[in-house]
Structure formats: C-alpha cells, structure tokens
Amino acid sequence: MKAFQAVKIISGTLIVLASLNAYAQSNDAAAAPDATAAPSAKAVRAANRALQRKVLKALARAKGLTAGNITVRARGGAVTLEGRVSDQGQSDIAGKTAQGVPGVTSVKNALEIREQ
C-alpha cells in the first residue's frame, strides 16, 4: 500500500512540474515579428517618402538638368517624374538619373517639354 501511495505522489509531482514547465515557456512565434508579414502602411509611406527624397536629391545634383520644376512620386520602388523641362535632353537625363538611384525599380517619365 505504501508503494502505491508513493507512486501516486511521484506521478502527481511530475504532472505538476511538467505543466509548470510548459506554462513558463515563451511562445517564440508570438514574441518575434513574422519576417514574411507585410509592413505597416506607415512604414510603406515612410519608405516611399525616403525614396522620393533620394531621387529628388539625385536630380538636383545631376549635371545639365534644372530640377526645379520636376515632381517625383514614389510607390513601392516605382518612380514617376512629372513637371516641365526645357528640352528632351533634360528629360532623358532626369529619367536616367532616377533609374540610377538605389531602390528604384522602374521610372515613368511623364515630363513635358516646355516651349521657349
């Protein structure tokens, strides 16, 4: 009878310890952000603005280009150039400069040639 009582006590103790151990473990899947999860809308807007600033900075530094009347829109790596330039050469320079900026995947050159 004492052996049976000892087995019950040991079994009960092991069950309690096992349940406490399982409860104390952290859930790594919930604690770590999912790498495949889509970024938040705020992060996407910030990335688009940062890319827009990079392209504008590159356009301002480009030789042979007056970038004062050029507007840049960026969305997910796709860049759109809008505004007016004085000739086709400046439009080409703007497109090539924008394409050379890291992070740009495509460039839509919607620049208008301003007649003088």
JSON list of C-alpha atoms in Angstrom, two decimals:
[
{"chain": "A", "resi": 1, "resn": "MET", "atom": "CA", "xyz": [0.00, 0.00, 0.00]},
{"chain": "A", "resi": 2, "resn": "LYS", "atom": "CA", "xyz": [2.85, 2.38, 0.81]},
{"chain": "A", "resi": 3, "resn": "ALA", "atom": "CA", "xyz": [4.42, 1.73, -2.59]},
{"chain": "A", "resi": 4, "resn": "PHE", "atom": "CA", "xyz": [1.14, 2.59, -4.32]},
{"chain": "A", "resi": 5, "resn": "GLN", "atom": "CA", "xyz": [0.88, 5.81, -2.30]},
{"chain": "A", "resi": 6, "resn": "ALA", "atom": "CA", "xyz": [4.47, 6.73, -3.22]},
{"chain": "A", "resi": 7, "resn": "VAL", "atom": "CA", "xyz": [3.80, 6.14, -6.93]},
{"chain": "A", "resi": 8, "resn": "LYS", "atom": "CA", "xyz": [0.72, 8.41, -6.78]},
{"chain": "A", "resi": 9, "resn": "ILE", "atom": "CA", "xyz": [2.69, 11.19, -5.07]},
{"chain": "A", "resi": 10, "resn": "ILE", "atom": "CA", "xyz": [5.58, 10.94, -7.53]},
{"chain": "A", "resi": 11, "resn": "SER", "atom": "CA", "xyz": [3.20, 10.85, -10.50]},
{"chain": "A", "resi": 12, "resn": "GLY", "atom": "CA", "xyz": [1.30, 13.88, -9.24]},
{"chain": "A", "resi": 13, "resn": "THR", "atom": "CA", "xyz": [4.54, 15.78, -8.65]},
{"chain": "A", "resi": 14, "resn": "LEU", "atom": "CA", "xyz": [5.78, 15.00, -12.16]},
{"chain": "A", "resi": 15, "resn": "ILE", "atom": "CA", "xyz": [2.50, 16.17, -13.71]},
{"chain": "A", "resi": 16, "resn": "VAL", "atom": "CA", "xyz": [2.62, 19.44, -11.77]},
{"chain": "A", "resi": 17, "resn": "LEU", "atom": "CA", "xyz": [6.26, 20.04, -12.74]},
{"chain": "A", "resi": 18, "resn": "ALA", "atom": "CA", "xyz": [5.59, 19.26, -16.39]},
{"chain": "A", "resi": 19, "resn": "SER", "atom": "CA", "xyz": [2.63, 21.64, -16.52]},
{"chain": "A", "resi": 20, "resn": "LEU", "atom": "CA", "xyz": [4.61, 24.43, -14.82]},
{"chain": "A", "resi": 21, "resn": "ASN", "atom": "CA", "xyz": [7.46, 23.96, -17.29]},
{"chain": "A", "resi": 22, "resn": "ALA", "atom": "CA", "xyz": [5.08, 24.11, -20.25]},
{"chain": "A", "resi": 23, "resn": "TYR", "atom": "CA", "xyz": [3.42, 27.24, -18.88]},
{"chain": "A", "resi": 24, "resn": "ALA", "atom": "CA", "xyz": [6.75, 29.01, -18.30]},
{"chain": "A", "resi": 25, "resn": "GLN", "atom": "CA", "xyz": [7.98, 28.56, -21.89]},
{"chain": "A", "resi": 26, "resn": "SER", "atom": "CA", "xyz": [7.69, 31.63, -24.07]},
{"chain": "A", "resi": 27, "resn": "ASN", "atom": "CA", "xyz": [5.91, 31.49, -27.37]},
{"chain": "A", "resi": 28, "resn": "ASP", "atom": "CA", "xyz": [8.69, 32.45, -29.80]},
{"chain": "A", "resi": 29, "resn": "ALA", "atom": "CA", "xyz": [6.26, 32.71, -32.72]},
{"chain": "A", "resi": 30, "resn": "ALA", "atom": "CA", "xyz": [4.24, 35.36, -30.91]},
{"chain": "A", "resi": 31, "resn": "ALA", "atom": "CA", "xyz": [7.24, 37.16, -29.42]},
{"chain": "A", "resi": 32, "resn": "ALA", "atom": "CA", "xyz": [9.19, 37.59, -32.65]},
{"chain": "A", "resi": 33, "resn": "PRO", "atom": "CA", "xyz": [7.64, 39.55, -35.52]},
{"chain": "A", "resi": 34, "resn": "ASP", "atom": "CA", "xyz": [6.94, 37.48, -38.59]},
{"chain": "A", "resi": 35, "resn": "ALA", "atom": "CA", "xyz": [9.53, 38.15, -41.29]},
{"chain": "A", "resi": 36, "resn": "THR", "atom": "CA", "xyz": [7.01, 37.44, -44.04]},
{"chain": "A", "resi": 37, "resn": "ALA", "atom": "CA", "xyz": [4.37, 39.79, -42.67]},
{"chain": "A", "resi": 38, "resn": "ALA", "atom": "CA", "xyz": [3.60, 42.83, -44.78]},
{"chain": "A", "resi": 39, "resn": "PRO", "atom": "CA", "xyz": [4.99, 46.12, -43.46]},
{"chain": "A", "resi": 40, "resn": "SER", "atom": "CA", "xyz": [2.55, 48.55, -41.94]},
{"chain": "A", "resi": 41, "resn": "ALA", "atom": "CA", "xyz": [1.03, 51.34, -44.01]},
{"chain": "A", "resi": 42, "resn": "LYS", "atom": "CA", "xyz": [3.06, 53.86, -42.03]},
{"chain": "A", "resi": 43, "resn": "ALA", "atom": "CA", "xyz": [6.31, 52.06, -42.87]},
{"chain": "A", "resi": 44, "resn": "VAL", "atom": "CA", "xyz": [5.37, 51.89, -46.55]},
{"chain": "A", "resi": 45, "resn": "ARG", "atom": "CA", "xyz": [4.65, 55.63, -46.67]},
{"chain": "A", "resi": 46, "resn": "ALA", "atom": "CA", "xyz": [7.94, 56.38, -44.91]},
{"chain": "A", "resi": 47, "resn": "ALA", "atom": "CA", "xyz": [9.84, 54.20, -47.40]},
{"chain": "A", "resi": 48, "resn": "ASN", "atom": "CA", "xyz": [8.13, 55.91, -50.33]},
{"chain": "A", "resi": 49, "resn": "ARG", "atom": "CA", "xyz": [8.97, 59.36, -48.96]},
{"chain": "A", "resi": 50, "resn": "ALA", "atom": "CA", "xyz": [12.58, 58.35, -48.38]},
{"chain": "A", "resi": 51, "resn": "LEU", "atom": "CA", "xyz": [12.89, 57.09, -51.95]},
{"chain": "A", "resi": 52, "resn": "GLN", "atom": "CA", "xyz": [11.25, 60.27, -53.23]},
{"chain": "A", "resi": 53, "resn": "ARG", "atom": "CA", "xyz": [13.82, 62.37, -51.35]},
{"chain": "A", "resi": 54, "resn": "LYS", "atom": "CA", "xyz": [16.71, 60.26, -52.70]},
{"chain": "A", "resi": 55, "resn": "VAL", "atom": "CA", "xyz": [15.52, 60.74, -56.28]},
{"chain": "A", "resi": 56, "resn": "LEU", "atom": "CA", "xyz": [14.98, 64.49, -55.80]},
{"chain": "A", "resi": 57, "resn": "LYS", "atom": "CA", "xyz": [18.47, 64.80, -54.32]},
{"chain": "A", "resi": 58, "resn": "ALA", "atom": "CA", "xyz": [19.97, 62.90, -57.26]},
{"chain": "A", "resi": 59, "resn": "LEU", "atom": "CA", "xyz": [18.07, 65.09, -59.74]},
{"chain": "A", "resi": 60, "resn": "ALA", "atom": "CA", "xyz": [19.27, 68.25, -58.02]},
{"chain": "A", "resi": 61, "resn": "ARG", "atom": "CA", "xyz": [22.88, 67.05, -58.30]},
{"chain": "A", "resi": 62, "resn": "ALA", "atom": "CA", "xyz": [22.62, 65.92, -61.94]},
{"chain": "A", "resi": 63, "resn": "LYS", "atom": "CA", "xyz": [24.71, 67.99, -64.33]},
{"chain": "A", "resi": 64, "resn": "GLY", "atom": "CA", "xyz": [22.81, 69.54, -67.23]},
{"chain": "A", "resi": 65, "resn": "LEU", "atom": "CA", "xyz": [19.44, 69.31, -65.50]},
{"chain": "A", "resi": 66, "resn": "THR", "atom": "CA", "xyz": [17.29, 72.03, -63.98]},
{"chain": "A", "resi": 67, "resn": "ALA", "atom": "CA", "xyz": [15.21, 70.07, -61.48]},
{"chain": "A", "resi": 68, "resn": "GLY", "atom": "CA", "xyz": [13.23, 72.98, -60.04]},
{"chain": "A", "resi": 69, "resn": "ASN", "atom": "CA", "xyz": [10.03, 72.12, -61.94]},
{"chain": "A", "resi": 70, "resn": "ILE", "atom": "CA", "xyz": [10.20, 68.35, -61.51]},
{"chain": "A", "resi": 71, "resn": "THR", "atom": "CA", "xyz": [7.92, 66.50, -59.12]},
{"chain": "A", "resi": 72, "resn": "VAL", "atom": "CA", "xyz": [8.76, 62.96, -58.01]},
{"chain": "A", "resi": 73, "resn": "ARG", "atom": "CA", "xyz": [6.24, 60.37, -56.86]},
{"chain": "A", "resi": 74, "resn": "ALA", "atom": "CA", "xyz": [7.41, 57.05, -55.48]},
{"chain": "A", "resi": 75, "resn": "ARG", "atom": "CA", "xyz": [5.35, 53.97, -54.74]},
{"chain": "A", "resi": 76, "resn": "GLY", "atom": "CA", "xyz": [6.97, 50.67, -53.91]},
{"chain": "A", "resi": 77, "resn": "GLY", "atom": "CA", "xyz": [10.10, 51.38, -55.95]},
{"chain": "A", "resi": 78, "resn": "ALA", "atom": "CA", "xyz": [8.18, 52.68, -58.97]},
{"chain": "A", "resi": 79, "resn": "VAL", "atom": "CA", "xyz": [9.00, 56.34, -59.58]},
{"chain": "A", "resi": 80, "resn": "THR", "atom": "CA", "xyz": [7.01, 58.83, -61.65]},
{"chain": "A", "resi": 81, "resn": "LEU", "atom": "CA", "xyz": [8.61, 62.06, -62.85]},
{"chain": "A", "resi": 82, "resn": "GLU", "atom": "CA", "xyz": [6.18, 64.90, -63.58]},
{"chain": "A", "resi": 83, "resn": "GLY", "atom": "CA", "xyz": [6.61, 68.55, -64.43]},
{"chain": "A", "resi": 84, "resn": "ARG", "atom": "CA", "xyz": [8.28, 70.55, -67.15]},
{"chain": "A", "resi": 85, "resn": "VAL", "atom": "CA", "xyz": [11.79, 70.72, -68.53]},
{"chain": "A", "resi": 86, "resn": "SER", "atom": "CA", "xyz": [13.26, 72.93, -71.26]},
{"chain": "A", "resi": 87, "resn": "ASP", "atom": "CA", "xyz": [14.27, 70.21, -73.75]},
{"chain": "A", "resi": 88, "resn": "GLN", "atom": "CA", "xyz": [14.27, 66.48, -74.48]},
{"chain": "A", "resi": 89, "resn": "GLY", "atom": "CA", "xyz": [17.87, 66.14, -73.28]},
{"chain": "A", "resi": 90, "resn": "GLN", "atom": "CA", "xyz": [16.90, 67.22, -69.76]},
{"chain": "A", "resi": 91, "resn": "SER", "atom": "CA", "xyz": [14.01, 64.77, -69.81]},
{"chain": "A", "resi": 92, "resn": "ASP", "atom": "CA", "xyz": [16.41, 61.95, -70.75]},
{"chain": "A", "resi": 93, "resn": "ILE", "atom": "CA", "xyz": [18.91, 62.99, -68.06]},
{"chain": "A", "resi": 94, "resn": "ALA", "atom": "CA", "xyz": [16.14, 63.02, -65.44]},
{"chain": "A", "resi": 95, "resn": "GLY", "atom": "CA", "xyz": [14.97, 59.53, -66.40]},
{"chain": "A", "resi": 96, "resn": "LYS", "atom": "CA", "xyz": [18.46, 58.04, -66.39]},
{"chain": "A", "resi": 97, "resn": "THR", "atom": "CA", "xyz": [19.34, 59.75, -63.11]},
{"chain": "A", "resi": 98, "resn": "ALA", "atom": "CA", "xyz": [16.19, 58.48, -61.41]},
{"chain": "A", "resi": 99, "resn": "GLN", "atom": "CA", "xyz": [16.80, 54.94, -62.69]},
{"chain": "A", "resi": 100, "resn": "GLY", "atom": "CA", "xyz": [20.28, 55.01, -61.15]},
{"chain": "A", "resi": 101, "resn": "VAL", "atom": "CA", "xyz": [19.04, 55.68, -57.61]},
{"chain": "A", "resi": 102, "resn": "PRO", "atom": "CA", "xyz": [19.21, 52.58, -55.37]},
{"chain": "A", "resi": 103, "resn": "GLY", "atom": "CA", "xyz": [15.74, 51.25, -54.61]},
{"chain": "A", "resi": 104, "resn": "VAL", "atom": "CA", "xyz": [14.16, 52.42, -57.87]},
{"chain": "A", "resi": 105, "resn": "THR", "atom": "CA", "xyz": [12.65, 49.52, -59.78]},
{"chain": "A", "resi": 106, "resn": "SER", "atom": "CA", "xyz": [11.01, 51.44, -62.63]},
{"chain": "A", "resi": 107, "resn": "VAL", "atom": "CA", "xyz": [10.72, 55.01, -63.89]},
{"chain": "A", "resi": 108, "resn": "LYS", "atom": "CA", "xyz": [7.74, 56.55, -65.66]},
{"chain": "A", "resi": 109, "resn": "ASN", "atom": "CA", "xyz": [8.94, 59.74, -67.31]},
{"chain": "A", "resi": 110, "resn": "ALA", "atom": "CA", "xyz": [5.89, 61.99, -67.68]},
{"chain": "A", "resi": 111, "resn": "LEU", "atom": "CA", "xyz": [7.91, 65.20, -68.05]},
{"chain": "A", "resi": 112, "resn": "GLU", "atom": "CA", "xyz": [6.61, 67.76, -70.53]},
{"chain": "A", "resi": 113, "resn": "ILE", "atom": "CA", "xyz": [8.92, 69.70, -72.82]},
{"chain": "A", "resi": 114, "resn": "ARG", "atom": "CA", "xyz": [8.37, 73.42, -72.24]},
{"chain": "A", "resi": 115, "resn": "GLU", "atom": "CA", "xyz": [8.40, 75.51, -75.40]},
{"chain": "A", "resi": 116, "resn": "GLN", "atom": "CA", "xyz": [10.51, 78.65, -75.13]}
]
